[in-house]
């Protein structure tokens, strides 16, 4: 490999009010390599990359690009230096097509200064072809899948002649298939001479795609290694700062009486199409039932129906002997059913509110948190601080807006709230999406603890590993139906893959 | 909501400085003496009982319209029709002020105020229902209703409620309906205390009650975000919150109008002109959508406004220039990014850390 250094961040320190996001960070990327930057949520990865991309200014430290000292105090400078960044949250105009988004602000113009749309489309299609991906120039981003949106973001950087691409947690939002496609794209990019910085906290992906990896924890670099000389376990312990159990530790379930019995449930989706087609399942006290399956096979609608967020069309949901189908979310919540939703930022949280305001969402109306409709702020503070401690929510104080927390800590706020009111049934949907290893472990432990304390748990997840490790029984969902029930100890991944593709036996 | 931080203090200060500079240039350009104008502005706003009283009088409706604005914003609704509520509230409070002839002072004032609030709230019912049940943007419907309100009250003052054959105006309200003016030669009246009380109440309800929590759970900083998924997920009916928020907002607009008529103007006439409903939006934002912040911003705005009248009277700088300057000031004060780079200086950072520390 060519050992020219493309990026050298030297001794970078960056402090936000109350938190040191980067502390004397030294970060080197060789030209032409795929360099993974890993670390738990809040480790300071995004901050470091924002500094490189000119969005944030370091308090201390230097940036060398291709060996030359550079002052990157705005994004334009970074772009001119050939740096391109795809953010964790996409920055596309939903009503624009891919070429319109890609060319935005730098459209080719004809001699009268009028935008040459045809030329733009051609240019975009050419770039896409060069790197081996397809674009549909007429598809608006609002109708595009997440994978397509992400490729559009990547094309946007290539259109601006990026040589160094920073991808901030690109796989957090992707299905396994889309992840594979992304990896193909990344490999092509590197073959074409680009350098890629790939941020993630999924270590399996690091081992699969990266040449080298830098691990960060709490704003500091913990180590740099070549992937061929390290292991997932080693990286995980560097990341978390202690040994990590990649397997969920739990005893066999001791299920007791039935809590939930869903019979022949049919549910329509937002567009009025049938999404759940005759699902039956039951959950007993003291067990975790998992629902596996590729996303978009009716899992979301199933969960929404169970939690009252969506009307059912047919069938019954019997909870402790009472049919709660099409009941209101309020009624369902008051019956001690907790819900960790898949959409954290818009449904599970109001990110504009403070941590404590989010933590009391299911308990604000009860004593002693409020009396006769008036808050007891002291009691609320005690309650919230206890949850913050118990669930290890990393924040300087509970008055901080949830918006300013990292994704993993945001999820901990949701989990803490939902598990706090002694639920009888807990419905967890994609509970560890976008959450780092250390916290995934914690959330899994908490779900198992719920079970061992006599709760019933429904775990819906597109992460096969997760369902297989945590659940005691697993149903595979395909096209709105549960096509197979399995004991996770008795099947292997490839068999599950077939069920997930709708092949029954 | 975001609490005040040291950065806000800095921004406000910087905004004041820049505005002062622009003011100096503008006023010099009109051939006047800037330092003389500044002196009159200060005197008119703050010097002597009468000026202070008048400043407080100017602030009274602003406090209410700012709180009305922030309540709607914080339930996630973008209500810009508070001026309309103010007009209809003023008209009907005025009507009640001469219509009920047998009531004692306290009862009569209370009835007039409640009627003004009720009508102001009713004025917001349509946009709220249209938003919740038909998906019509409340921005558009409330803007339209502002125009409707002006035409409606002028028709009423001209027709059904007209008393005077010469001028299109309602009869003067009875003495039993008056909010007392406290200082001689000033329109300052007890309505001011009502306004401050309402703001404190709003602060308490929004931040310290379950009702307030339910109202803002879906909005609060997410202006125009109704309907919120977070509320419905928690089992809080966001439709109800949106409607109630709009009604409260309208009621406070109506209250602002009622106080103007009961406390200062004492009758309603066709040419009566309100714009506090719009100023309230700016002030509410300036006060960071917090009731107490809005009171402070209103007091400041009221003083500048009154100072502006004094400048107008004393010099040939017109009061419009002062209004322009206030707008410029608000423009700069809301320019948060202005001090963005400053936080890299250790002193500023320390101060900022210190000021953003919270109790909980
Ligand atoms: N704009 C900001 N203001 C204050 N704190 C921030 C800001 N951005 C990030 N932080 C804090 O800095 C730390 C590092 O965040 P970040 O770089 O986003 O982590 P990562 O990308 O590794 O998850 C976190 O504790 C986060 O809460
Ligand atoms: Mg990040």
Coordinates of C-alpha atoms in Angstrom, one line a residue, chain A residues 14-18 55 58-59 304 309 329-330 333 339-341 343 346-350 352-353 356-358 360-362 364-365 370 373-375 377 380-381 385 397-401 403 414 417-418, chain B residues 1-3 7 74 204-214 216-223 225 228-237 240 340-341 343-345 349 352-353 356-360:
Chain A
X14 CA -12.3 20.5 21.2
X15 CA -14.4 21.4 24.2
X16 CA -18.1 22.0 24.3
X17 CA -19.8 23.4 27.4
X18 CA -19.5 20.7 30.0
X55 CA -17.9 22.8 10.4
X58 CA -10.7 23.0 17.2
X59 CA -9.6 24.7 20.4
X304 CA -48.1 0.1 16.0
X309 CA -50.9 3.9 17.3
X329 CA -52.4 4.6 23.1
X330 CA -53.4 6.2 26.4
X333 CA -50.2 2.6 28.3
X339 CA -43.2 0.7 24.0
X340 CA -39.7 1.4 22.8
X341 CA -40.5 2.6 19.3
X343 CA -38.4 5.8 15.4
X346 CA -39.7 11.8 16.3
X347 CA -41.8 9.3 18.2
X348 CA -39.8 8.2 21.2
X349 CA -38.6 11.6 22.1
X350 CA -39.3 15.3 21.7
X352 CA -36.4 19.9 21.9
X353 CA -37.4 19.0 25.5
X356 CA -36.1 15.1 32.5
X357 CA -39.1 16.2 30.5
X358 CA -38.6 13.2 28.2
X360 CA -41.4 11.6 32.8
X361 CA -43.5 11.1 29.7
X362 CA -45.2 8.0 31.2
X364 CA -45.7 12.8 35.1
X365 CA -49.4 12.4 36.1
X370 CA -47.2 15.6 40.5
X373 CA -51.8 18.5 38.3
X374 CA -48.9 20.4 39.8
X375 CA -45.4 19.1 39.3
X377 CA -40.0 19.3 40.7
X380 CA -39.1 14.7 39.5
X381 CA -35.4 15.6 39.7
X385 CA -31.5 11.5 38.2
X397 CA -27.3 17.3 33.8
X398 CA -30.9 16.4 33.2
X399 CA -31.9 19.9 32.1
X400 CA -30.0 19.5 28.9
X401 CA -32.0 19.2 25.7
X403 CA -31.2 17.1 21.1
X414 CA -36.3 6.1 25.8
X417 CA -38.5 5.8 30.6
X418 CA -40.2 2.8 29.2
Chain B
X1 CA -37.1 25.6 26.3
X2 CA -33.7 26.9 25.9
X3 CA -32.7 28.9 28.9
X7 CA -24.1 34.1 24.8
X74 CA -45.2 26.0 22.2
X204 CA -46.3 28.5 36.1
X205 CA -48.8 26.5 34.0
X206 CA -46.4 25.8 31.2
X207 CA -43.5 24.8 33.3
X208 CA -44.9 23.4 36.5
X209 CA -48.2 21.7 35.8
X210 CA -49.2 18.4 34.0
X211 CA -51.6 20.4 31.9
X212 CA -48.8 22.6 30.6
X213 CA -46.6 19.6 30.0
X214 CA -49.3 18.0 28.0
X216 CA -46.2 21.5 25.0
X217 CA -45.2 17.9 24.9
X218 CA -45.7 17.9 21.2
X219 CA -44.4 21.3 20.4
X220 CA -42.0 23.4 22.5
X221 CA -39.5 24.7 20.1
X222 CA -40.9 22.7 17.2
X223 CA -43.0 25.5 15.9
X225 CA -44.9 20.7 14.2
X228 CA -46.7 15.5 17.1
X229 CA -46.0 11.8 17.1
X230 CA -44.3 12.1 20.5
X231 CA -47.6 13.2 22.2
X232 CA -49.8 10.6 20.6
X233 CA -47.2 7.9 21.4
X234 CA -47.3 8.9 25.0
X235 CA -51.1 8.9 24.9
X236 CA -51.5 12.6 25.1
X237 CA -54.1 13.8 22.6
X240 CA -56.8 18.6 22.1
X340 CA -20.6 31.7 17.2
X341 CA -16.9 32.0 16.9
X343 CA -16.7 30.5 22.3
X344 CA -13.2 29.5 21.4
X345 CA -11.9 32.2 23.7
X349 CA -16.3 29.8 27.3
X352 CA -20.9 30.5 29.1
X353 CA -20.3 27.3 31.0
X356 CA -25.6 27.6 31.4
X357 CA -25.3 25.6 34.6
X358 CA -28.7 24.5 35.8
X359 CA -30.2 23.5 39.1
X360 CA -31.6 20.1 38.1

